[in-house]
PDB file of C-alpha atoms and ligand atoms in Angstrom:
ATOM      1  CA  MET A   1    -209.229 -63.890 150.379  1.00  0.00           C
ATOM      2  CA  SER A   2    -210.603 -65.979 153.244  1.00  0.00           C
ATOM      3  CA  SER A   3    -208.902 -69.179 154.331  1.00  0.00           C
ATOM      4  CA  ASN A   4    -211.026 -71.685 156.220  1.00  0.00           C
ATOM      5  CA  ALA A   5    -209.641 -71.159 159.702  1.00  0.00           C
ATOM      6  CA  VAL A   6    -212.264 -70.038 162.209  1.00  0.00           C
ATOM      7  CA  LEU A   7    -211.018 -66.968 164.106  1.00  0.00           C
ATOM      8  CA  LEU A   8    -214.099 -66.346 166.239  1.00  0.00           C
ATOM      9  CA  ASP A   9    -216.697 -68.845 167.297  1.00  0.00           C
ATOM     10  CA  VAL A  10    -219.847 -67.536 169.006  1.00  0.00           C
ATOM     11  CA  LYS A  11    -221.728 -70.396 170.693  1.00  0.00           C
ATOM     12  CA  ASN A  12    -225.256 -70.086 172.091  1.00  0.00           C
ATOM     13  CA  VAL A  13    -224.802 -66.643 173.522  1.00  0.00           C
ATOM     14  CA  SER A  14    -227.723 -65.244 175.560  1.00  0.00           C
ATOM     15  CA  ILE A  15    -227.980 -62.013 177.488  1.00  0.00           C
ATOM     16  CA  SER A  16    -230.933 -60.211 178.993  1.00  0.00           C
ATOM     17  CA  PHE A  17    -231.435 -56.993 180.972  1.00  0.00           C
ATOM     18  CA  GLY A  18    -234.144 -57.360 183.500  1.00  0.00           C
ATOM     19  CA  GLY A  19    -236.943 -59.008 181.569  1.00  0.00           C
ATOM     20  CA  ASN A  20    -235.608 -57.729 178.227  1.00  0.00           C
ATOM     21  CA  THR A  21    -233.779 -60.367 176.166  1.00  0.00           C
ATOM     22  CA  ALA A  22    -231.132 -58.758 173.978  1.00  0.00           C
ATOM     23  CA  LEU A  23    -229.619 -61.961 172.645  1.00  0.00           C
ATOM     24  CA  SER A  24    -231.081 -65.460 172.693  1.00  0.00           C
ATOM     25  CA  ASP A  25    -228.913 -68.480 171.846  1.00  0.00           C
ATOM     26  CA  VAL A  26    -227.023 -66.710 169.093  1.00  0.00           C
ATOM     27  CA  GLU A  27    -224.324 -68.643 167.287  1.00  0.00           C
ATOM     28  CA  PHE A  28    -222.135 -67.883 164.304  1.00  0.00           C
ATOM     29  CA  SER A  29    -218.494 -68.093 163.303  1.00  0.00           C
ATOM     30  CA  VAL A  30    -216.047 -65.677 161.701  1.00  0.00           C
ATOM     31  CA  LYS A  31    -213.375 -67.028 159.428  1.00  0.00           C
ATOM     32  CA  LYS A  32    -209.971 -65.510 159.086  1.00  0.00           C
ATOM     33  CA  GLY A  33    -209.932 -62.903 156.317  1.00  0.00           C
ATOM     34  CA  GLU A  34    -213.635 -62.590 155.744  1.00  0.00           C
ATOM     35  CA  ILE A  35    -215.893 -59.575 156.106  1.00  0.00           C
ATOM     36  CA  ARG A  36    -218.643 -60.834 158.318  1.00  0.00           C
ATOM     37  CA  ALA A  37    -221.732 -58.596 158.573  1.00  0.00           C
ATOM     38  CA  ILE A  38    -224.358 -58.498 161.325  1.00  0.00           C
ATOM     39  CA  ILE A  39    -227.624 -56.904 160.232  1.00  0.00           C
ATOM     40  CA  GLY A  40    -231.110 -56.553 161.675  1.00  0.00           C
ATOM     41  CA  PRO A  41    -233.730 -53.963 162.636  1.00  0.00           C
ATOM     42  CA  ASN A  42    -233.124 -51.476 165.465  1.00  0.00           C
ATOM     43  CA  GLY A  43    -232.996 -53.161 168.856  1.00  0.00           C
ATOM     44  CA  ALA A  44    -232.226 -56.551 167.286  1.00  0.00           C
ATOM     45  CA  GLY A  45    -229.152 -57.066 169.487  1.00  0.00           C
ATOM     46  CA  LYS A  46    -226.325 -56.149 167.107  1.00  0.00           C
ATOM     47  CA  THR A  47    -224.447 -53.739 169.393  1.00  0.00           C
ATOM     48  CA  SER A  48    -225.039 -56.082 172.376  1.00  0.00           C
ATOM     49  CA  MET A  49    -223.306 -58.871 170.310  1.00  0.00           C
ATOM     50  CA  LEU A  50    -220.246 -56.642 169.763  1.00  0.00           C
ATOM     51  CA  ASN A  51    -220.321 -55.707 173.460  1.00  0.00           C
ATOM     52  CA  CYS A  52    -220.241 -59.391 174.382  1.00  0.00           C
ATOM     53  CA  ILE A  53    -217.276 -60.026 172.066  1.00  0.00           C
ATOM     54  CA  SER A  54    -215.304 -57.004 173.367  1.00  0.00           C
ATOM     55  CA  GLY A  55    -216.065 -57.885 177.017  1.00  0.00           C
ATOM     56  CA  PHE A  56    -218.226 -54.832 177.761  1.00  0.00           C
ATOM     57  CA  TYR A  57    -221.155 -57.177 178.423  1.00  0.00           C
ATOM     58  CA  ARG A  58    -220.970 -60.626 180.063  1.00  0.00           C
ATOM     59  CA  PRO A  59    -223.440 -63.048 178.492  1.00  0.00           C
ATOM     60  CA  GLN A  60    -225.449 -65.124 180.975  1.00  0.00           C
ATOM     61  CA  LYS A  61    -225.033 -68.117 178.737  1.00  0.00           C
ATOM     62  CA  GLY A  62    -222.718 -69.333 175.989  1.00  0.00           C
ATOM     63  CA  GLN A  63    -219.123 -69.126 174.901  1.00  0.00           C
ATOM     64  CA  ILE A  64    -217.206 -66.848 172.542  1.00  0.00           C
ATOM     65  CA  LEU A  65    -213.995 -68.517 171.424  1.00  0.00           C
ATOM     66  CA  PHE A  66    -211.257 -66.322 169.892  1.00  0.00           C
ATOM     67  CA  LYS A  67    -208.445 -68.664 168.810  1.00  0.00           C
ATOM     68  CA  GLN A  68    -208.265 -70.824 171.980  1.00  0.00           C
ATOM     69  CA  THR A  69    -209.576 -68.277 174.458  1.00  0.00           C
ATOM     70  CA  ASP A  70    -213.152 -68.015 175.777  1.00  0.00           C
ATOM     71  CA  LEU A  71    -213.747 -64.244 175.810  1.00  0.00           C
ATOM     72  CA  THR A  72    -216.702 -64.597 178.146  1.00  0.00           C
ATOM     73  CA  GLN A  73    -214.228 -65.743 180.819  1.00  0.00           C
ATOM     74  CA  THR A  74    -211.530 -63.168 180.000  1.00  0.00           C
ATOM     75  CA  PRO A  75    -211.167 -59.938 181.986  1.00  0.00           C
ATOM     76  CA  THR A  76    -212.272 -56.997 179.869  1.00  0.00           C
ATOM     77  CA  HIS A  77    -208.888 -55.260 179.948  1.00  0.00           C
ATOM     78  CA  LYS A  78    -207.209 -58.391 178.575  1.00  0.00           C
ATOM     79  CA  ILE A  79    -209.380 -58.616 175.482  1.00  0.00           C
ATOM     80  CA  ALA A  80    -207.836 -55.755 173.456  1.00  0.00           C
ATOM     81  CA  PRO A  81    -204.311 -57.090 174.004  1.00  0.00           C
ATOM     82  CA  LEU A  82    -205.454 -60.427 172.571  1.00  0.00           C
ATOM     83  CA  GLY A  83    -205.895 -58.599 169.254  1.00  0.00           C
ATOM     84  CA  ILE A  84    -209.499 -57.390 169.215  1.00  0.00           C
ATOM     85  CA  ALA A  85    -210.303 -53.745 168.457  1.00  0.00           C
ATOM     86  CA  ARG A  86    -213.585 -51.914 167.908  1.00  0.00           C
ATOM     87  CA  THR A  87    -215.164 -48.670 166.895  1.00  0.00           C
ATOM     88  CA  PHE A  88    -218.273 -47.287 168.469  1.00  0.00           C
ATOM     89  CA  GLN A  89    -221.679 -46.293 167.147  1.00  0.00           C
ATOM     90  CA  ASN A  90    -220.884 -42.836 168.498  1.00  0.00           C
ATOM     91  CA  ILE A  91    -217.385 -41.592 167.838  1.00  0.00           C
ATOM     92  CA  ALA A  92    -214.998 -41.876 170.824  1.00  0.00           C
ATOM     93  CA  LEU A  93    -211.770 -39.986 170.169  1.00  0.00           C
ATOM     94  CA  TYR A  94    -209.544 -37.563 172.048  1.00  0.00           C
ATOM     95  CA  THR A  95    -211.127 -34.453 170.437  1.00  0.00           C
ATOM     96  CA  GLY A  96    -208.448 -32.069 171.723  1.00  0.00           C
ATOM     97  CA  LEU A  97    -205.558 -34.057 170.190  1.00  0.00           C
ATOM     98  CA  SER A  98    -204.322 -34.260 166.607  1.00  0.00           C
ATOM     99  CA  THR A  99    -204.967 -37.221 164.287  1.00  0.00           C
ATOM    100  CA  LEU A 100    -201.367 -38.374 164.766  1.00  0.00           C
ATOM    101  CA  ASP A 101    -201.577 -38.167 168.608  1.00  0.00           C
ATOM    102  CA  ASN A 102    -204.849 -40.099 168.657  1.00  0.00           C
ATOM    103  CA  LEU A 103    -203.180 -42.914 166.702  1.00  0.00           C
ATOM    104  CA  MET A 104    -199.999 -42.775 168.797  1.00  0.00           C
ATOM    105  CA  ALA A 105    -202.105 -42.992 171.976  1.00  0.00           C
ATOM    106  CA  ALA A 106    -203.393 -46.320 170.758  1.00  0.00           C
ATOM    107  CA  ARG A 107    -199.862 -47.639 170.367  1.00  0.00           C
ATOM    108  CA  HIS A 108    -199.303 -47.386 174.139  1.00  0.00           C
ATOM    109  CA  ILE A 109    -200.630 -50.883 174.779  1.00  0.00           C
ATOM    110  CA  HIS A 110    -197.649 -52.037 172.635  1.00  0.00           C
ATOM    111  CA  MET A 111    -195.017 -49.882 174.373  1.00  0.00           C
ATOM    112  CA  LYS A 112    -192.784 -51.924 176.620  1.00  0.00           C
ATOM    113  CA  GLN A 113    -190.774 -49.178 178.335  1.00  0.00           C
ATOM    114  CA  SER A 114    -192.227 -47.673 181.518  1.00  0.00           C
ATOM    115  CA  SER A 115    -191.472 -44.014 182.239  1.00  0.00           C
ATOM    116  CA  LEU A 116    -188.736 -44.951 184.732  1.00  0.00           C
ATOM    117  CA  SER A 117    -186.933 -47.202 182.257  1.00  0.00           C
ATOM    118  CA  ASN A 118    -187.516 -44.470 179.648  1.00  0.00           C
ATOM    119  CA  MET A 119    -185.201 -42.253 181.725  1.00  0.00           C
ATOM    120  CA  ILE A 120    -182.612 -44.955 182.251  1.00  0.00           C
ATOM    121  CA  TYR A 121    -182.683 -46.431 178.743  1.00  0.00           C
ATOM    122  CA  TRP A 122    -183.376 -43.296 176.782  1.00  0.00           C
ATOM    123  CA  GLY A 123    -181.907 -44.621 173.608  1.00  0.00           C
ATOM    124  CA  ARG A 124    -183.973 -47.810 173.595  1.00  0.00           C
ATOM    125  CA  ALA A 125    -187.160 -45.927 174.370  1.00  0.00           C
ATOM    126  CA  GLN A 126    -186.445 -43.524 171.552  1.00  0.00           C
ATOM    127  CA  ARG A 127    -185.978 -46.383 169.094  1.00  0.00           C
ATOM    128  CA  GLU A 128    -189.240 -47.884 170.260  1.00  0.00           C
ATOM    129  CA  GLU A 129    -190.992 -44.507 169.747  1.00  0.00           C
ATOM    130  CA  VAL A 130    -189.619 -44.311 166.199  1.00  0.00           C
ATOM    131  CA  ALA A 131    -190.921 -47.837 165.416  1.00  0.00           C
ATOM    132  CA  HIS A 132    -194.393 -46.915 166.687  1.00  0.00           C
ATOM    133  CA  ARG A 133    -194.318 -43.692 164.694  1.00  0.00           C
ATOM    134  CA  GLU A 134    -193.533 -45.685 161.529  1.00  0.00           C
ATOM    135  CA  PHE A 135    -196.333 -48.068 162.231  1.00  0.00           C
ATOM    136  CA  VAL A 136    -198.819 -45.202 162.654  1.00  0.00           C
ATOM    137  CA  GLU A 137    -197.556 -43.419 159.543  1.00  0.00           C
ATOM    138  CA  GLU A 138    -198.339 -46.563 157.506  1.00  0.00           C
ATOM    139  CA  ILE A 139    -201.914 -46.470 158.752  1.00  0.00           C
ATOM    140  CA  ILE A 140    -202.150 -42.766 157.922  1.00  0.00           C
ATOM    141  CA  ASP A 141    -201.024 -43.556 154.369  1.00  0.00           C
ATOM    142  CA  PHE A 142    -203.428 -46.479 154.086  1.00  0.00           C
ATOM    143  CA  LEU A 143    -206.409 -44.385 155.185  1.00  0.00           C
ATOM    144  CA  GLU A 144    -205.283 -41.366 153.084  1.00  0.00           C
ATOM    145  CA  ILE A 145    -205.360 -38.961 156.022  1.00  0.00           C
ATOM    146  CA  ALA A 146    -201.826 -37.558 155.698  1.00  0.00           C
ATOM    147  CA  HIS A 147    -203.286 -34.071 155.029  1.00  0.00           C
ATOM    148  CA  ILE A 148    -204.997 -34.048 158.468  1.00  0.00           C
ATOM    149  CA  ARG A 149    -202.254 -35.685 160.523  1.00  0.00           C
ATOM    150  CA  LYS A 150    -201.621 -32.467 162.500  1.00  0.00           C
ATOM    151  CA  ALA A 151    -205.268 -31.354 162.622  1.00  0.00           C
ATOM    152  CA  VAL A 152    -207.144 -31.312 165.916  1.00  0.00           C
ATOM    153  CA  VAL A 153    -209.686 -34.128 165.653  1.00  0.00           C
ATOM    154  CA  GLY A 154    -212.595 -32.195 167.254  1.00  0.00           C
ATOM    155  CA  ALA A 155    -212.488 -29.685 164.394  1.00  0.00           C
ATOM    156  CA  LEU A 156    -212.626 -32.258 161.596  1.00  0.00           C
ATOM    157  CA  PRO A 157    -215.768 -32.972 159.552  1.00  0.00           C
ATOM    158  CA  TYR A 158    -217.727 -36.060 160.622  1.00  0.00           C
ATOM    159  CA  GLY A 159    -216.628 -38.367 157.815  1.00  0.00           C
ATOM    160  CA  LEU A 160    -212.933 -37.723 158.501  1.00  0.00           C
ATOM    161  CA  ARG A 161    -213.377 -38.214 162.226  1.00  0.00           C
ATOM    162  CA  LYS A 162    -214.890 -41.658 161.510  1.00  0.00           C
ATOM    163  CA  ARG A 163    -211.810 -42.404 159.434  1.00  0.00           C
ATOM    164  CA  VAL A 164    -209.473 -41.322 162.251  1.00  0.00           C
ATOM    165  CA  GLU A 165    -211.431 -43.595 164.596  1.00  0.00           C
ATOM    166  CA  LEU A 166    -210.826 -46.472 162.215  1.00  0.00           C
ATOM    167  CA  GLY A 167    -207.143 -45.487 162.193  1.00  0.00           C
ATOM    168  CA  ARG A 168    -206.994 -45.571 165.953  1.00  0.00           C
ATOM    169  CA  ALA A 169    -208.529 -49.039 166.035  1.00  0.00           C
ATOM    170  CA  LEU A 170    -206.009 -50.221 163.431  1.00  0.00           C
ATOM    171  CA  ALA A 171    -203.148 -48.714 165.492  1.00  0.00           C
ATOM    172  CA  LEU A 172    -203.980 -51.317 168.150  1.00  0.00           C
ATOM    173  CA  GLU A 173    -202.698 -53.861 165.591  1.00  0.00           C
ATOM    174  CA  PRO A 174    -205.732 -56.133 165.927  1.00  0.00           C
ATOM    175  CA  THR A 175    -206.366 -59.416 164.190  1.00  0.00           C
ATOM    176  CA  LEU A 176    -210.128 -58.865 164.596  1.00  0.00           C
ATOM    177  CA  LEU A 177    -211.826 -55.516 164.157  1.00  0.00           C
ATOM    178  CA  LEU A 178    -215.414 -54.874 165.236  1.00  0.00           C
ATOM    179  CA  LEU A 179    -217.118 -51.979 163.426  1.00  0.00           C
ATOM    180  CA  ASP A 180    -220.416 -50.696 164.738  1.00  0.00           C
ATOM    181  CA  GLU A 181    -222.123 -48.768 161.929  1.00  0.00           C
ATOM    182  CA  PRO A 182    -218.933 -47.191 160.574  1.00  0.00           C
ATOM    183  CA  MET A 183    -220.781 -45.514 157.696  1.00  0.00           C
ATOM    184  CA  ALA A 184    -223.802 -44.149 159.597  1.00  0.00           C
ATOM    185  CA  GLY A 185    -224.306 -40.447 158.893  1.00  0.00           C
ATOM    186  CA  MET A 186    -221.880 -40.367 155.978  1.00  0.00           C
ATOM    187  CA  ASN A 187    -222.564 -39.017 152.490  1.00  0.00           C
ATOM    188  CA  VAL A 188    -222.271 -41.318 149.495  1.00  0.00           C
ATOM    189  CA  GLU A 189    -218.670 -40.426 148.736  1.00  0.00           C
ATOM    190  CA  GLU A 190    -217.557 -40.907 152.315  1.00  0.00           C
ATOM    191  CA  LYS A 191    -219.316 -44.276 152.409  1.00  0.00           C
ATOM    192  CA  GLU A 192    -217.597 -45.396 149.277  1.00  0.00           C
ATOM    193  CA  ASP A 193    -214.187 -44.444 150.698  1.00  0.00           C
ATOM    194  CA  MET A 194    -214.941 -46.288 153.923  1.00  0.00           C
ATOM    195  CA  ALA A 195    -216.137 -49.361 152.008  1.00  0.00           C
ATOM    196  CA  ARG A 196    -212.914 -49.358 149.976  1.00  0.00           C
ATOM    197  CA  PHE A 197    -210.771 -49.260 153.165  1.00  0.00           C
ATOM    198  CA  ILE A 198    -212.810 -52.069 154.770  1.00  0.00           C
ATOM    199  CA  LEU A 199    -212.409 -54.186 151.649  1.00  0.00           C
ATOM    200  CA  ASP A 200    -208.624 -53.677 151.688  1.00  0.00           C
ATOM    201  CA  ILE A 201    -208.068 -54.115 155.430  1.00  0.00           C
ATOM    202  CA  TYR A 202    -207.332 -57.863 155.364  1.00  0.00           C
ATOM    203  CA  GLU A 203    -205.041 -57.768 152.379  1.00  0.00           C
ATOM    204  CA  ARG A 204    -203.157 -54.664 153.437  1.00  0.00           C
ATOM    205  CA  ARG A 205    -203.170 -55.088 157.232  1.00  0.00           C
ATOM    206  CA  GLY A 206    -204.177 -58.733 157.937  1.00  0.00           C
ATOM    207  CA  VAL A 207    -207.265 -57.705 159.876  1.00  0.00           C
ATOM    208  CA  THR A 208    -210.569 -59.682 159.806  1.00  0.00           C
ATOM    209  CA  VAL A 209    -213.727 -57.536 160.104  1.00  0.00           C
ATOM    210  CA  VAL A 210    -217.089 -57.946 161.793  1.00  0.00           C
ATOM    211  CA  LEU A 211    -219.318 -55.198 160.483  1.00  0.00           C
ATOM    212  CA  ILE A 212    -222.672 -53.859 161.704  1.00  0.00           C
ATOM    213  CA  GLU A 213    -224.201 -51.666 159.006  1.00  0.00           C
ATOM    214  CA  HIS A 214    -227.647 -50.417 158.024  1.00  0.00           C
ATOM    215  CA  ASP A 215    -226.975 -49.601 154.406  1.00  0.00           C
ATOM    216  CA  MET A 216    -228.103 -52.877 152.816  1.00  0.00           C
ATOM    217  CA  GLY A 217    -226.668 -52.108 149.384  1.00  0.00           C
ATOM    218  CA  LEU A 218    -223.233 -51.663 150.917  1.00  0.00           C
ATOM    219  CA  VAL A 219    -223.466 -54.658 153.204  1.00  0.00           C
ATOM    220  CA  MET A 220    -224.402 -56.944 150.358  1.00  0.00           C
ATOM    221  CA  ASP A 221    -221.604 -55.519 148.206  1.00  0.00           C
ATOM    222  CA  ILE A 222    -218.734 -55.908 150.594  1.00  0.00           C
ATOM    223  CA  SER A 223    -219.572 -58.789 152.956  1.00  0.00           C
ATOM    224  CA  ASP A 224    -218.587 -62.427 152.500  1.00  0.00           C
ATOM    225  CA  ARG A 225    -221.267 -63.721 154.879  1.00  0.00           C
ATOM    226  CA  VAL A 226    -224.150 -62.109 156.756  1.00  0.00           C
ATOM    227  CA  VAL A 227    -225.826 -62.913 160.081  1.00  0.00           C
ATOM    228  CA  VAL A 228    -229.342 -61.580 160.531  1.00  0.00           C
ATOM    229  CA  LEU A 229    -230.684 -60.859 164.028  1.00  0.00           C
ATOM    230  CA  ASP A 230    -234.251 -60.050 164.911  1.00  0.00           C
ATOM    231  CA  PHE A 231    -235.497 -59.551 168.487  1.00  0.00           C
ATOM    232  CA  GLY A 232    -232.257 -61.094 169.771  1.00  0.00           C
ATOM    233  CA  ARG A 233    -232.501 -64.243 167.724  1.00  0.00           C
ATOM    234  CA  LYS A 234    -230.496 -65.334 164.681  1.00  0.00           C
ATOM    235  CA  ILE A 235    -233.043 -65.702 161.835  1.00  0.00           C
ATOM    236  CA  ALA A 236    -230.654 -66.230 158.934  1.00  0.00           C
ATOM    237  CA  ASP A 237    -226.968 -66.758 158.140  1.00  0.00           C
ATOM    238  CA  GLY A 238    -225.443 -67.015 154.705  1.00  0.00           C
ATOM    239  CA  THR A 239    -223.949 -65.306 151.689  1.00  0.00           C
ATOM    240  CA  PRO A 240    -225.414 -61.972 150.563  1.00  0.00           C
ATOM    241  CA  ASP A 241    -227.316 -63.740 147.764  1.00  0.00           C
ATOM    242  CA  GLU A 242    -228.818 -66.253 150.185  1.00  0.00           C
ATOM    243  CA  ILE A 243    -229.806 -63.504 152.612  1.00  0.00           C
ATOM    244  CA  LYS A 244    -231.426 -61.288 149.965  1.00  0.00           C
ATOM    245  CA  ASN A 245    -233.763 -64.095 149.015  1.00  0.00           C
ATOM    246  CA  ASP A 246    -234.496 -65.366 152.543  1.00  0.00           C
ATOM    247  CA  GLU A 247    -238.222 -65.217 153.390  1.00  0.00           C
ATOM    248  CA  SER A 248    -237.756 -64.585 157.138  1.00  0.00           C
ATOM    249  CA  VAL A 249    -235.329 -61.748 156.466  1.00  0.00           C
ATOM    250  CA  ILE A 250    -237.703 -60.081 154.055  1.00  0.00           C
ATOM    251  CA  GLN A 251    -240.470 -60.465 156.671  1.00  0.00           C
ATOM    252  CA  ALA A 252    -238.329 -58.898 159.456  1.00  0.00           C
ATOM    253  CA  TYR A 253    -237.545 -55.893 157.374  1.00  0.00           C
ATOM    254  CA  LEU A 254    -241.035 -55.496 156.010  1.00  0.00           C
ATOM    255  CA  GLY A 255    -242.296 -55.740 159.588  1.00  0.00           C
ATOM    256  CA  GLN A 256    -240.144 -52.773 160.524  1.00  0.00           C
ATOM    257  CA  ALA A 257    -241.421 -50.557 157.716  1.00  0.00           C
TER     258      ALA A 257
HETATM  259  N1  ADP B   1    -227.062 -51.963 178.913  1.00  0.00           N
HETATM  260  C1  ADP B   1    -228.356 -52.238 178.619  1.00  0.00           C
HETATM  261  N2  ADP B   1    -229.314 -52.134 179.531  1.00  0.00           N
HETATM  262  C2  ADP B   1    -230.627 -52.412 179.256  1.00  0.00           C
HETATM  263  N3  ADP B   1    -231.014 -52.854 178.053  1.00  0.00           N
HETATM  264  C3  ADP B   1    -230.117 -52.935 177.049  1.00  0.00           C
HETATM  265  C4  ADP B   1    -228.744 -52.647 177.265  1.00  0.00           C
HETATM  266  N4  ADP B   1    -228.055 -52.896 176.154  1.00  0.00           N
HETATM  267  C5  ADP B   1    -228.938 -53.287 175.231  1.00  0.00           C
HETATM  268  N5  ADP B   1    -230.176 -53.326 175.762  1.00  0.00           N
HETATM  269  C6  ADP B   1    -231.420 -53.710 175.108  1.00  0.00           C
HETATM  270  O1  ADP B   1    -231.160 -54.821 174.277  1.00  0.00           O
HETATM  271  C7  ADP B   1    -231.871 -54.716 173.035  1.00  0.00           C
HETATM  272  C8  ADP B   1    -230.861 -54.747 171.868  1.00  0.00           C
HETATM  273  O2  ADP B   1    -230.157 -53.526 171.838  1.00  0.00           O
HETATM  274  P1  ADP B   1    -228.895 -53.283 170.892  1.00  0.00           P
HETATM  275  O3  ADP B   1    -227.961 -54.441 171.015  1.00  0.00           O
HETATM  276  O4  ADP B   1    -228.378 -51.940 171.122  1.00  0.00           O
HETATM  277  O5  ADP B   1    -229.602 -53.376 169.444  1.00  0.00           O
HETATM  278  P2  ADP B   1    -229.105 -52.887 167.997  1.00  0.00           P
HETATM  279  O6  ADP B   1    -227.658 -52.514 168.087  1.00  0.00           O
HETATM  280  O7  ADP B   1    -229.376 -54.033 167.104  1.00  0.00           O
HETATM  281  O8  ADP B   1    -229.956 -51.734 167.626  1.00  0.00           O
HETATM  282  C9  ADP B   1    -232.670 -53.467 173.099  1.00  0.00           C
HETATM  283  O9  ADP B   1    -233.952 -53.785 173.498  1.00  0.00           O
HETATM  284  C10 ADP B   1    -231.953 -52.630 174.132  1.00  0.00           C
HETATM  285  O10 ADP B   1    -232.786 -51.747 174.789  1.00  0.00           O
HETATM  286 MG1   MG B   2    -226.633 -50.708 167.697  1.00  0.00          MG
END
């Protein structure tokens, strides 16, 4: 379902820590509506790339254009409101709150009423709350987590917590969603569910996905295009079929084994 519009344009991004180069002149683009995978051996720089996009890291060189904005020059707290959400390699949720409250908490960046105006304009604030609740309920339906909407997140099994984390990211109403190994540690059935949601996210919710994932079978099944990083450098970029047959990619993965 991808149109040709470029949503994200990563240009010659480099970052190092001390003498350790995490990313070296990396460039790739993400088109609206596509599922764009980033793969590569451990330590290749995948998470660092997401950290640069989301403003957690500041590259020493390069640009990251999102629509018209250079994210490398944007304050970190202004990046999520531009429409960029992410999940983490390790789950980061409010473990003491319910599924519903975790998703509602994410809606706060969209709430216009301050607590003072809440008191003065009680009716308006209440209407706003109802609208946010409806938005969150749609996500709960989409992710098929209605049965755990009142459950405390810390007590849920791992696969469901990962799904709630995806729900929370979607509640931010992003146009671009960055997923860092969303299926790591899942069993086959949980992975298949997650793959199905990722495949439907653009059509159902208008969200473009950048995906880091180690399960090669899954990546090749669901991605439109794949970037391959190795030791901080981009060594290949293409469709799953092109990547599967790329000599340098085969070498990088054989080298790891
Ligand atoms: N905050 C940091 N401080 C020091 N080194 C880092 C930091 N973040 C990443 N690195 C280094 O950058 C390299 C790439 O790491 P990372 O992006 O996490 O790789 P991947 O996600 O592909 O496994 C590694 O050598 C890692 O140790
Ligand atoms: Mg990583």
